Amino acid sequence: MGRPTAAERRRAYLQVGADMVTLHGPAATDDGTLDALANVKVADVARRAGVTKGALYHIWDSQEDYRRDLFQHLLDIGERANVEQAEQLLADAVDDDGEPITDTTELATRLASAAYREMRDDPKMLARFSFYNYAHDPRVNEMLAEGVAAFDVYYERYLAAAGRRMRAPFELRHLITSVNSYLFGTIIRHRITGGTDTTIDEAELYAEGFRAILLHLTEPDPDAEAAAATA
């Protein structure tokens, strides 16, 4: 086997950092839970990877540069996991009678519920929250904005498949911002209360709120209905 390429080494070092983030879950110290990424230090990454710090500083100029790339790596692997989970859920989606679900809004709601369950219990979400501490950094803001923009295609496909459009004066960005705020806020509430503040399954509660946002900010598209009627 040949020597790892620079790109392979870079990915390996980032994955070591991603694995370290999981150590800073709810059972971690107060300091660890406040800023998970700040606890990932180049010296510790190098030690776990079995290399010297110089090996990492040959790729990144500073510890902060490594952390920025680590944050992007966390976003990337989270997005891949969500896509795979969505594809599996769509393939297996059946109603209580075992019949395939064809209602697009019902499918979107089930995807949202599954995503909430996954993200609520993922220690890496803590790092995503804590990195907002660095939002004053223009490069971090760019990553955060790109992460939000990645949802554009998903909701555009939903609107097309459901035959809906944004309800004036709302735009797609309002839908994405509302859903993301609701998602993150619900996860934070879960981390604070552990779900003890409600007798309803949290994922079901989140799903119903998601559905309400979706239906309130969108409306049936007359053009889509007309096209369907003449098809």
PDB file of C-alpha atoms in Angstrom:
ATOM      1  CA  MET A   1       0.000   0.000   0.000  1.00  0.00           C
ATOM      2  CA  GLY A   2       1.376   3.405  -1.007  1.00  0.00           C
ATOM      3  CA  ARG A   3       1.805   6.382   1.274  1.00  0.00           C
ATOM      4  CA  PRO A   4      -1.368   8.355   2.004  1.00  0.00           C
ATOM      5  CA  THR A   5      -1.815  11.414  -0.167  1.00  0.00           C
ATOM      6  CA  ALA A   6      -1.983  14.893   1.329  1.00  0.00           C
ATOM      7  CA  ALA A   7      -5.754  14.905   0.780  1.00  0.00           C
ATOM      8  CA  GLU A   8      -6.107  11.540   2.541  1.00  0.00           C
ATOM      9  CA  ARG A   9      -4.037  12.722   5.500  1.00  0.00           C
ATOM     10  CA  ARG A  10      -6.086  15.892   5.739  1.00  0.00           C
ATOM     11  CA  ARG A  11      -9.353  13.916   5.806  1.00  0.00           C
ATOM     12  CA  ALA A  12      -7.936  11.517   8.388  1.00  0.00           C
ATOM     13  CA  TYR A  13      -6.860  14.338  10.729  1.00  0.00           C
ATOM     14  CA  LEU A  14     -10.266  16.006  10.382  1.00  0.00           C
ATOM     15  CA  GLN A  15     -12.021  12.742  11.194  1.00  0.00           C
ATOM     16  CA  VAL A  16      -9.904  12.400  14.332  1.00  0.00           C
ATOM     17  CA  GLY A  17     -11.166  15.825  15.384  1.00  0.00           C
ATOM     18  CA  ALA A  18     -14.745  14.875  14.543  1.00  0.00           C
ATOM     19  CA  ASP A  19     -14.419  11.773  16.707  1.00  0.00           C
ATOM     20  CA  MET A  20     -13.057  13.897  19.551  1.00  0.00           C
ATOM     21  CA  VAL A  21     -16.103  16.181  19.399  1.00  0.00           C
ATOM     22  CA  THR A  22     -18.277  13.263  20.497  1.00  0.00           C
ATOM     23  CA  LEU A  23     -16.411  13.236  23.819  1.00  0.00           C
ATOM     24  CA  HIS A  24     -18.018  16.561  24.702  1.00  0.00           C
ATOM     25  CA  GLY A  25     -21.599  15.361  25.077  1.00  0.00           C
ATOM     26  CA  PRO A  26     -24.113  16.015  27.863  1.00  0.00           C
ATOM     27  CA  ALA A  27     -21.994  14.054  30.348  1.00  0.00           C
ATOM     28  CA  ALA A  28     -18.921  16.193  29.733  1.00  0.00           C
ATOM     29  CA  THR A  29     -17.692  18.963  31.989  1.00  0.00           C
ATOM     30  CA  ASP A  30     -19.383  22.353  31.905  1.00  0.00           C
ATOM     31  CA  ASP A  31     -16.425  23.786  30.034  1.00  0.00           C
ATOM     32  CA  GLY A  32     -16.601  21.020  27.460  1.00  0.00           C
ATOM     33  CA  THR A  33     -20.272  21.445  26.822  1.00  0.00           C
ATOM     34  CA  LEU A  34     -20.014  25.195  26.263  1.00  0.00           C
ATOM     35  CA  ASP A  35     -17.603  25.059  23.369  1.00  0.00           C
ATOM     36  CA  ALA A  36     -16.922  21.595  22.006  1.00  0.00           C
ATOM     37  CA  LEU A  37     -14.715  22.738  19.132  1.00  0.00           C
ATOM     38  CA  ALA A  38     -12.549  24.871  21.395  1.00  0.00           C
ATOM     39  CA  ASN A  39     -11.667  21.687  23.257  1.00  0.00           C
ATOM     40  CA  VAL A  40     -10.296  20.069  20.099  1.00  0.00           C
ATOM     41  CA  LYS A  41      -6.625  21.020  20.124  1.00  0.00           C
ATOM     42  CA  VAL A  42      -4.092  20.304  17.417  1.00  0.00           C
ATOM     43  CA  ALA A  43      -1.715  18.707  19.942  1.00  0.00           C
ATOM     44  CA  ASP A  44      -4.407  16.218  21.004  1.00  0.00           C
ATOM     45  CA  VAL A  45      -5.385  15.485  17.399  1.00  0.00           C
ATOM     46  CA  ALA A  46      -1.740  14.813  16.521  1.00  0.00           C
ATOM     47  CA  ARG A  47      -1.306  12.507  19.490  1.00  0.00           C
ATOM     48  CA  ARG A  48      -4.410  10.505  18.619  1.00  0.00           C
ATOM     49  CA  ALA A  49      -3.341  10.326  14.976  1.00  0.00           C
ATOM     50  CA  GLY A  50       0.155   9.155  15.955  1.00  0.00           C
ATOM     51  CA  VAL A  51       1.954  12.067  14.310  1.00  0.00           C
ATOM     52  CA  THR A  52       3.695  15.237  15.410  1.00  0.00           C
ATOM     53  CA  LYS A  53       1.998  18.626  15.621  1.00  0.00           C
ATOM     54  CA  GLY A  54       4.179  19.668  12.712  1.00  0.00           C
ATOM     55  CA  ALA A  55       2.336  17.200  10.481  1.00  0.00           C
ATOM     56  CA  LEU A  56      -0.890  19.125  11.054  1.00  0.00           C
ATOM     57  CA  TYR A  57       0.708  22.563  10.894  1.00  0.00           C
ATOM     58  CA  HIS A  58       2.117  21.548   7.525  1.00  0.00           C
ATOM     59  CA  ILE A  59      -1.528  21.534   6.345  1.00  0.00           C
ATOM     60  CA  TRP A  60      -3.095  24.243   8.542  1.00  0.00           C
ATOM     61  CA  ASP A  61      -1.492  27.544   9.481  1.00  0.00           C
ATOM     62  CA  SER A  62      -3.007  27.646  12.953  1.00  0.00           C
ATOM     63  CA  GLN A  63      -5.267  25.864  15.391  1.00  0.00           C
ATOM     64  CA  GLU A  64      -8.151  28.126  14.395  1.00  0.00           C
ATOM     65  CA  ASP A  65      -7.650  27.222  10.716  1.00  0.00           C
ATOM     66  CA  TYR A  66      -7.905  23.554  11.676  1.00  0.00           C
ATOM     67  CA  ARG A  67     -11.088  24.229  13.660  1.00  0.00           C
ATOM     68  CA  ARG A  68     -12.691  26.040  10.734  1.00  0.00           C
ATOM     69  CA  ASP A  69     -11.998  23.067   8.460  1.00  0.00           C
ATOM     70  CA  LEU A  70     -13.231  20.733  11.187  1.00  0.00           C
ATOM     71  CA  PHE A  71     -16.505  22.639  11.344  1.00  0.00           C
ATOM     72  CA  GLN A  72     -16.902  22.332   7.576  1.00  0.00           C
ATOM     73  CA  HIS A  73     -16.118  18.614   7.865  1.00  0.00           C
ATOM     74  CA  LEU A  74     -18.835  18.215  10.502  1.00  0.00           C
ATOM     75  CA  LEU A  75     -21.302  19.994   8.224  1.00  0.00           C
ATOM     76  CA  ASP A  76     -20.322  17.780   5.297  1.00  0.00           C
ATOM     77  CA  ILE A  77     -20.614  14.452   7.081  1.00  0.00           C
ATOM     78  CA  GLY A  78     -23.873  15.557   8.662  1.00  0.00           C
ATOM     79  CA  GLU A  79     -25.289  16.435   5.252  1.00  0.00           C
ATOM     80  CA  ARG A  80     -24.249  13.072   3.780  1.00  0.00           C
ATOM     81  CA  ALA A  81     -25.833  11.231   6.702  1.00  0.00           C
ATOM     82  CA  ASN A  82     -29.068  13.191   6.312  1.00  0.00           C
ATOM     83  CA  VAL A  83     -29.231  12.425   2.578  1.00  0.00           C
ATOM     84  CA  GLU A  84     -28.684   8.709   3.152  1.00  0.00           C
ATOM     85  CA  GLN A  85     -31.273   8.668   5.925  1.00  0.00           C
ATOM     86  CA  ALA A  86     -33.773  10.561   3.756  1.00  0.00           C
ATOM     87  CA  GLU A  87     -33.330   8.139   0.857  1.00  0.00           C
ATOM     88  CA  GLN A  88     -33.864   5.155   3.142  1.00  0.00           C
ATOM     89  CA  LEU A  89     -36.917   6.709   4.766  1.00  0.00           C
ATOM     90  CA  LEU A  90     -38.443   7.529   1.396  1.00  0.00           C
ATOM     91  CA  ALA A  91     -37.863   3.965   0.240  1.00  0.00           C
ATOM     92  CA  ASP A  92     -39.479   2.512   3.370  1.00  0.00           C
ATOM     93  CA  ALA A  93     -42.240   5.091   3.910  1.00  0.00           C
ATOM     94  CA  VAL A  94     -45.550   3.342   4.559  1.00  0.00           C
ATOM     95  CA  ASP A  95     -48.640   4.343   6.514  1.00  0.00           C
ATOM     96  CA  ASP A  96     -50.168   2.509   9.482  1.00  0.00           C
ATOM     97  CA  ASP A  97     -51.810   0.039   7.110  1.00  0.00           C
ATOM     98  CA  GLY A  98     -48.531  -0.758   5.376  1.00  0.00           C
ATOM     99  CA  GLU A  99     -49.421   1.160   2.211  1.00  0.00           C
ATOM    100  CA  PRO A 100     -46.813   3.380   0.489  1.00  0.00           C
ATOM    101  CA  ILE A 101     -47.137   7.069   1.421  1.00  0.00           C
ATOM    102  CA  THR A 102     -47.710   9.297  -1.588  1.00  0.00           C
ATOM    103  CA  ASP A 103     -48.615  12.520   0.238  1.00  0.00           C
ATOM    104  CA  THR A 104     -45.571  14.751  -0.290  1.00  0.00           C
ATOM    105  CA  THR A 105     -46.201  16.833   2.817  1.00  0.00           C
ATOM    106  CA  GLU A 106     -46.543  13.705   4.946  1.00  0.00           C
ATOM    107  CA  LEU A 107     -43.219  12.436   3.556  1.00  0.00           C
ATOM    108  CA  ALA A 108     -41.534  15.784   4.271  1.00  0.00           C
ATOM    109  CA  THR A 109     -42.927  15.734   7.810  1.00  0.00           C
ATOM    110  CA  ARG A 110     -41.636  12.209   8.440  1.00  0.00           C
ATOM    111  CA  LEU A 111     -38.219  13.189   7.110  1.00  0.00           C
ATOM    112  CA  ALA A 112     -38.204  16.176   9.467  1.00  0.00           C
ATOM    113  CA  SER A 113     -39.111  13.987  12.438  1.00  0.00           C
ATOM    114  CA  ALA A 114     -36.375  11.470  11.609  1.00  0.00           C
ATOM    115  CA  ALA A 115     -33.822  14.263  11.156  1.00  0.00           C
ATOM    116  CA  TYR A 116     -34.803  15.722  14.513  1.00  0.00           C
ATOM    117  CA  ARG A 117     -34.328  12.393  16.303  1.00  0.00           C
ATOM    118  CA  GLU A 118     -30.916  11.943  14.693  1.00  0.00           C
ATOM    119  CA  MET A 119     -29.644  15.460  15.356  1.00  0.00           C
ATOM    120  CA  ARG A 120     -31.105  15.676  18.879  1.00  0.00           C
ATOM    121  CA  ASP A 121     -28.960  12.772  20.061  1.00  0.00           C
ATOM    122  CA  ASP A 122     -25.834  13.503  17.992  1.00  0.00           C
ATOM    123  CA  PRO A 123     -22.964  14.896  20.122  1.00  0.00           C
ATOM    124  CA  LYS A 124     -21.595  16.584  16.999  1.00  0.00           C
ATOM    125  CA  MET A 125     -24.574  18.940  17.080  1.00  0.00           C
ATOM    126  CA  LEU A 126     -23.034  20.492  20.171  1.00  0.00           C
ATOM    127  CA  ALA A 127     -20.023  21.512  18.139  1.00  0.00           C
ATOM    128  CA  ARG A 128     -22.251  23.049  15.501  1.00  0.00           C
ATOM    129  CA  PHE A 129     -23.997  25.130  18.157  1.00  0.00           C
ATOM    130  CA  SER A 130     -20.771  26.187  19.831  1.00  0.00           C
ATOM    131  CA  PHE A 131     -19.190  27.304  16.581  1.00  0.00           C
ATOM    132  CA  TYR A 132     -21.679  30.171  16.419  1.00  0.00           C
ATOM    133  CA  ASN A 133     -19.337  31.704  19.017  1.00  0.00           C
ATOM    134  CA  TYR A 134     -17.033  32.349  16.050  1.00  0.00           C
ATOM    135  CA  ALA A 135     -19.706  33.966  13.876  1.00  0.00           C
ATOM    136  CA  HIS A 136     -17.784  37.259  13.903  1.00  0.00           C
ATOM    137  CA  ASP A 137     -15.229  35.530  11.656  1.00  0.00           C
ATOM    138  CA  PRO A 138     -16.200  36.242   7.997  1.00  0.00           C
ATOM    139  CA  ARG A 139     -15.000  32.788   6.901  1.00  0.00           C
ATOM    140  CA  VAL A 140     -17.161  31.114   9.526  1.00  0.00           C
ATOM    141  CA  ASN A 141     -20.147  33.235   8.517  1.00  0.00           C
ATOM    142  CA  GLU A 142     -19.633  32.127   4.931  1.00  0.00           C
ATOM    143  CA  MET A 143     -19.724  28.459   5.964  1.00  0.00           C
ATOM    144  CA  LEU A 144     -22.836  29.004   8.057  1.00  0.00           C
ATOM    145  CA  ALA A 145     -24.562  30.804   5.179  1.00  0.00           C
ATOM    146  CA  GLU A 146     -23.644  28.039   2.728  1.00  0.00           C
ATOM    147  CA  GLY A 147     -25.016  25.475   5.154  1.00  0.00           C
ATOM    148  CA  VAL A 148     -28.369  27.262   5.197  1.00  0.00           C
ATOM    149  CA  ALA A 149     -28.357  27.735   1.413  1.00  0.00           C
ATOM    150  CA  ALA A 150     -27.919  23.971   0.982  1.00  0.00           C
ATOM    151  CA  PHE A 151     -31.575  23.587   1.996  1.00  0.00           C
ATOM    152  CA  ASP A 152     -32.754  25.633  -1.009  1.00  0.00           C
ATOM    153  CA  VAL A 153     -32.777  22.660  -3.381  1.00  0.00           C
ATOM    154  CA  TYR A 154     -34.575  20.416  -0.878  1.00  0.00           C
ATOM    155  CA  TYR A 155     -37.462  22.828  -0.352  1.00  0.00           C
ATOM    156  CA  GLU A 156     -37.640  23.768  -4.031  1.00  0.00           C
ATOM    157  CA  ARG A 157     -38.105  20.069  -4.813  1.00  0.00           C
ATOM    158  CA  TYR A 158     -40.726  19.768  -2.108  1.00  0.00           C
ATOM    159  CA  LEU A 159     -42.712  22.715  -3.505  1.00  0.00           C
ATOM    160  CA  ALA A 160     -42.547  21.301  -7.032  1.00  0.00           C
ATOM    161  CA  ALA A 161     -43.525  17.773  -5.946  1.00  0.00           C
ATOM    162  CA  ALA A 162     -46.324  18.995  -3.651  1.00  0.00           C
ATOM    163  CA  GLY A 163     -47.714  21.466  -6.169  1.00  0.00           C
ATOM    164  CA  ARG A 164     -47.270  24.342  -3.729  1.00  0.00           C
ATOM    165  CA  ARG A 165     -45.650  27.775  -3.790  1.00  0.00           C
ATOM    166  CA  MET A 166     -44.492  30.292  -1.197  1.00  0.00           C
ATOM    167  CA  ARG A 167     -47.378  32.336   0.221  1.00  0.00           C
ATOM    168  CA  ALA A 168     -46.878  36.088  -0.398  1.00  0.00           C
ATOM    169  CA  PRO A 169     -45.072  37.986   0.994  1.00  0.00           C
ATOM    170  CA  PHE A 170     -42.923  35.074   2.208  1.00  0.00           C
ATOM    171  CA  GLU A 171     -39.907  33.811   0.285  1.00  0.00           C
ATOM    172  CA  LEU A 172     -38.012  30.537   0.433  1.00  0.00           C
ATOM    173  CA  ARG A 173     -35.439  32.034   2.798  1.00  0.00           C
ATOM    174  CA  HIS A 174     -38.204  32.741   5.324  1.00  0.00           C
ATOM    175  CA  LEU A 175     -39.245  29.082   5.272  1.00  0.00           C
ATOM    176  CA  ILE A 176     -35.671  27.846   5.708  1.00  0.00           C
ATOM    177  CA  THR A 177     -34.910  30.320   8.502  1.00  0.00           C
ATOM    178  CA  SER A 178     -38.119  29.445  10.338  1.00  0.00           C
ATOM    179  CA  VAL A 179     -37.579  25.688  10.123  1.00  0.00           C
ATOM    180  CA  ASN A 180     -33.907  25.908  11.138  1.00  0.00           C
ATOM    181  CA  SER A 181     -34.693  28.177  14.081  1.00  0.00           C
ATOM    182  CA  TYR A 182     -37.444  25.827  15.223  1.00  0.00           C
ATOM    183  CA  LEU A 183     -35.170  22.786  14.842  1.00  0.00           C
ATOM    184  CA  PHE A 184     -32.226  24.249  16.749  1.00  0.00           C
ATOM    185  CA  GLY A 185     -34.463  25.731  19.429  1.00  0.00           C
ATOM    186  CA  THR A 186     -36.199  22.389  19.983  1.00  0.00           C
ATOM    187  CA  ILE A 187     -32.875  20.571  20.258  1.00  0.00           C
ATOM    188  CA  ILE A 188     -31.590  23.133  22.770  1.00  0.00           C
ATOM    189  CA  ARG A 189     -34.774  22.719  24.812  1.00  0.00           C
ATOM    190  CA  HIS A 190     -34.245  18.955  24.808  1.00  0.00           C
ATOM    191  CA  ARG A 191     -30.680  19.388  26.041  1.00  0.00           C
ATOM    192  CA  ILE A 192     -31.921  21.601  28.868  1.00  0.00           C
ATOM    193  CA  THR A 193     -34.924  19.542  29.968  1.00  0.00           C
ATOM    194  CA  GLY A 194     -34.156  16.068  28.659  1.00  0.00           C
ATOM    195  CA  GLY A 195     -37.712  15.965  27.366  1.00  0.00           C
ATOM    196  CA  THR A 196     -39.200  16.142  30.855  1.00  0.00           C
ATOM    197  CA  ASP A 197     -41.206  19.269  30.032  1.00  0.00           C
ATOM    198  CA  THR A 198     -43.687  17.437  27.811  1.00  0.00           C
ATOM    199  CA  THR A 199     -45.638  14.198  27.966  1.00  0.00           C
ATOM    200  CA  ILE A 200     -45.745  14.056  24.162  1.00  0.00           C
ATOM    201  CA  ASP A 201     -43.012  12.333  22.173  1.00  0.00           C
ATOM    202  CA  GLU A 202     -40.668  15.165  21.239  1.00  0.00           C
ATOM    203  CA  ALA A 203     -40.127  13.970  17.684  1.00  0.00           C
ATOM    204  CA  GLU A 204     -43.884  13.861  17.078  1.00  0.00           C
ATOM    205  CA  LEU A 205     -44.249  17.309  18.619  1.00  0.00           C
ATOM    206  CA  TYR A 206     -41.463  18.642  16.388  1.00  0.00           C
ATOM    207  CA  ALA A 207     -43.038  17.017  13.319  1.00  0.00           C
ATOM    208  CA  GLU A 208     -46.389  18.702  13.927  1.00  0.00           C
ATOM    209  CA  GLY A 209     -44.703  22.078  14.382  1.00  0.00           C
ATOM    210  CA  PHE A 210     -42.709  21.532  11.191  1.00  0.00           C
ATOM    211  CA  ARG A 211     -45.894  20.667   9.296  1.00  0.00           C
ATOM    212  CA  ALA A 212     -47.596  23.819  10.622  1.00  0.00           C
ATOM    213  CA  ILE A 213     -44.709  26.036   9.463  1.00  0.00           C
ATOM    214  CA  LEU A 214     -44.644  24.334   6.075  1.00  0.00           C
ATOM    215  CA  LEU A 215     -48.373  24.747   5.454  1.00  0.00           C
ATOM    216  CA  HIS A 216     -48.562  28.282   6.865  1.00  0.00           C
ATOM    217  CA  LEU A 217     -45.765  29.704   4.716  1.00  0.00           C
ATOM    218  CA  THR A 218     -46.809  27.901   1.516  1.00  0.00           C
ATOM    219  CA  GLU A 219     -50.045  27.505  -0.430  1.00  0.00           C
ATOM    220  CA  PRO A 220     -51.366  25.413  -3.340  1.00  0.00           C
ATOM    221  CA  ASP A 221     -49.952  26.522  -6.685  1.00  0.00           C
ATOM    222  CA  PRO A 222     -52.824  27.197  -9.148  1.00  0.00           C
ATOM    223  CA  ASP A 223     -50.500  26.634 -12.120  1.00  0.00           C
ATOM    224  CA  ALA A 224     -49.522  23.205 -10.795  1.00  0.00           C
ATOM    225  CA  GLU A 225     -53.189  22.318 -10.193  1.00  0.00           C
ATOM    226  CA  ALA A 226     -54.114  23.418 -13.714  1.00  0.00           C
ATOM    227  CA  ALA A 227     -51.288  21.398 -15.213  1.00  0.00           C
ATOM    228  CA  ALA A 228     -52.336  18.332 -13.241  1.00  0.00           C
ATOM    229  CA  ALA A 229     -55.949  18.732 -14.366  1.00  0.00           C
ATOM    230  CA  THR A 230     -55.005  18.767 -18.048  1.00  0.00           C
ATOM    231  CA  ALA A 231     -52.426  15.975 -17.812  1.00  0.00           C
TER     232      ALA A 231
END
